[in-house]
mmCIF file of C-alpha atoms in Angstrom:
data_model
loop_
_atom_site.group_PDB
_atom_site.id
_atom_site.type_symbol
_atom_site.label_atom_id
_atom_site.label_comp_id
_atom_site.label_asym_id
_atom_site.label_seq_id
_atom_site.Cartn_x
_atom_site.Cartn_y
_atom_site.Cartn_z
ATOM 1 C CA MET T 130 0.000 0.000 0.000
ATOM 2 C CA SER T 131 2.809 2.437 0.766
ATOM 3 C CA ASP T 132 4.235 1.712 -2.713
ATOM 4 C CA MET T 133 0.942 2.887 -4.234
ATOM 5 C CA LYS T 134 1.075 6.111 -2.186
ATOM 6 C CA ASN T 135 4.618 6.726 -3.440
ATOM 7 C CA LEU T 136 3.506 6.232 -7.040
ATOM 8 C CA LEU T 137 0.543 8.565 -6.708
ATOM 9 C CA ALA T 138 2.262 11.270 -4.633
ATOM 10 C CA PRO T 139 3.814 13.088 -7.623
ATOM 11 C CA ILE T 140 0.380 13.450 -9.242
ATOM 12 C CA GLY T 141 -0.902 15.683 -6.472
ATOM 13 C CA ASN T 142 2.351 17.612 -6.171
ATOM 14 C CA VAL T 143 2.475 19.131 -9.641
ATOM 15 C CA PRO T 144 3.020 22.847 -9.131
ATOM 16 C CA GLU T 145 0.228 25.047 -10.459
ATOM 17 C CA GLY T 146 1.144 26.374 -13.886
ATOM 18 C CA LYS T 147 3.701 23.695 -14.782
ATOM 19 C CA SER T 148 2.261 20.754 -16.705
ATOM 20 C CA SER T 149 -1.283 21.683 -15.667
ATOM 21 C CA GLY T 150 -0.981 24.818 -17.841
ATOM 22 C CA LYS T 151 -0.352 22.748 -20.951
ATOM 23 C CA LEU T 152 -3.241 20.472 -20.054
ATOM 24 C CA ALA T 153 -5.542 23.466 -19.548
ATOM 25 C CA GLU T 154 -4.458 24.858 -22.924
ATOM 26 C CA GLN T 155 -5.186 21.543 -24.667
ATOM 27 C CA ARG T 156 -8.559 21.316 -22.946
ATOM 28 C CA ALA T 157 -9.462 24.865 -24.022
ATOM 29 C CA GLU T 158 -8.545 24.022 -27.637
ATOM 30 C CA TYR T 159 -10.691 20.889 -27.457
ATOM 31 C CA VAL T 160 -13.668 22.756 -25.986
ATOM 32 C CA GLU T 161 -13.331 25.486 -28.611
ATOM 33 C CA MET T 162 -13.148 22.904 -31.397
ATOM 34 C CA ALA T 163 -16.108 21.035 -29.941
ATOM 35 C CA ALA T 164 -18.151 24.256 -29.808
ATOM 36 C CA GLU T 165 -17.310 25.070 -33.438
ATOM 37 C CA GLU T 166 -18.182 21.517 -34.449
ATOM 38 C CA LYS T 167 -21.506 21.690 -32.592
ATOM 39 C CA ALA T 168 -22.343 25.002 -34.273
ATOM 40 C CA LEU T 169 -21.586 23.483 -37.683
ATOM 41 C CA ILE T 170 -23.777 20.467 -36.929
ATOM 42 C CA VAL T 171 -26.665 22.667 -35.786
ATOM 43 C CA GLU T 172 -26.326 24.850 -38.894
ATOM 44 C CA THR T 173 -26.352 21.764 -41.128
ATOM 45 C CA LEU T 174 -29.408 20.318 -39.386
ATOM 46 C CA LEU T 175 -31.270 23.610 -39.781
ATOM 47 C CA ARG T 176 -30.461 23.656 -43.504
ATOM 48 C CA ILE T 177 -31.662 20.074 -43.904
ATOM 49 C CA ASP T 178 -34.846 20.900 -42.000
ATOM 50 C CA ALA T 179 -35.491 23.908 -44.265
ATOM 51 C CA MET T 180 -35.000 21.765 -47.380
ATOM 52 C CA LEU T 181 -37.285 19.040 -46.053
ATOM 53 C CA ALA T 182 -39.952 21.647 -45.242
ATOM 54 C CA GLN T 183 -40.081 22.579 -48.934
ATOM 55 C CA LEU T 184 -40.956 19.013 -49.990
ATOM 56 C CA PRO T 185 -44.547 17.854 -50.372
ATOM 57 C CA ILE T 186 -45.745 16.151 -47.173
ATOM 58 C CA ARG T 187 -45.851 12.613 -48.632
ATOM 59 C CA VAL T 188 -42.365 12.937 -50.116
ATOM 60 C CA ARG T 189 -41.003 14.311 -46.847
ATOM 61 C CA SER T 190 -42.740 11.581 -44.859
ATOM 62 C CA ALA T 191 -41.422 8.850 -47.151
ATOM 63 C CA PHE T 192 -37.896 10.249 -46.882
ATOM 64 C CA LEU T 193 -38.016 10.424 -43.084
ATOM 65 C CA MET T 194 -39.525 6.939 -42.752
ATOM 66 C CA SER T 195 -36.780 5.556 -44.955
ATOM 67 C CA GLN T 196 -33.780 7.463 -43.649
ATOM 68 C CA LEU T 197 -34.609 7.961 -39.971
ATOM 69 C CA HIS T 198 -36.737 4.942 -39.223
ATOM 70 C CA GLY T 199 -35.138 2.471 -41.639
ATOM 71 C CA MET T 200 -38.489 1.418 -43.064
ATOM 72 C CA THR T 201 -38.662 -0.534 -46.316
ATOM 73 C CA TYR T 202 -40.417 0.824 -49.398
ATOM 74 C CA ALA T 203 -43.184 -1.729 -48.870
ATOM 75 C CA ALA T 204 -43.733 -0.594 -45.267
ATOM 76 C CA ILE T 205 -43.691 3.072 -46.289
ATOM 77 C CA ALA T 206 -46.180 2.374 -49.083
ATOM 78 C CA ALA T 207 -48.510 0.648 -46.634
ATOM 79 C CA GLU T 208 -48.197 3.494 -44.126
ATOM 80 C CA LEU T 209 -48.868 6.194 -46.728
ATOM 81 C CA GLY T 210 -51.515 4.240 -48.627
ATOM 82 C CA VAL T 211 -49.645 4.408 -51.928
ATOM 83 C CA SER T 212 -47.945 1.854 -54.158
ATOM 84 C CA GLU T 213 -44.359 0.808 -53.578
ATOM 85 C CA ARG T 214 -43.594 2.131 -57.051
ATOM 86 C CA MET T 215 -44.826 5.566 -55.973
ATOM 87 C CA VAL T 216 -42.584 5.482 -52.904
ATOM 88 C CA LYS T 217 -39.606 4.761 -55.171
ATOM 89 C CA LYS T 218 -40.536 7.806 -57.275
ATOM 90 C CA TYR T 219 -40.522 9.983 -54.175
#
């Protein structure tokens, strides 16, 4: 047990500003990058939403059922009350 304390002792004794400064800098870069990435994702989702809003309701529904819910053309056709061929045209 005393060996473990000796191994861990240096971790708590790092002077403020030494290696913790580099770590803080790396963390700040990561957080900044993550924030930029999140903003880009939100912007992209808003653009996709705007494009989908311009589609006719059945086309939009068929797209969402296929892409988000993984439904087959046959299942989408049954849900929308149209032929499978029509779903493929959408």
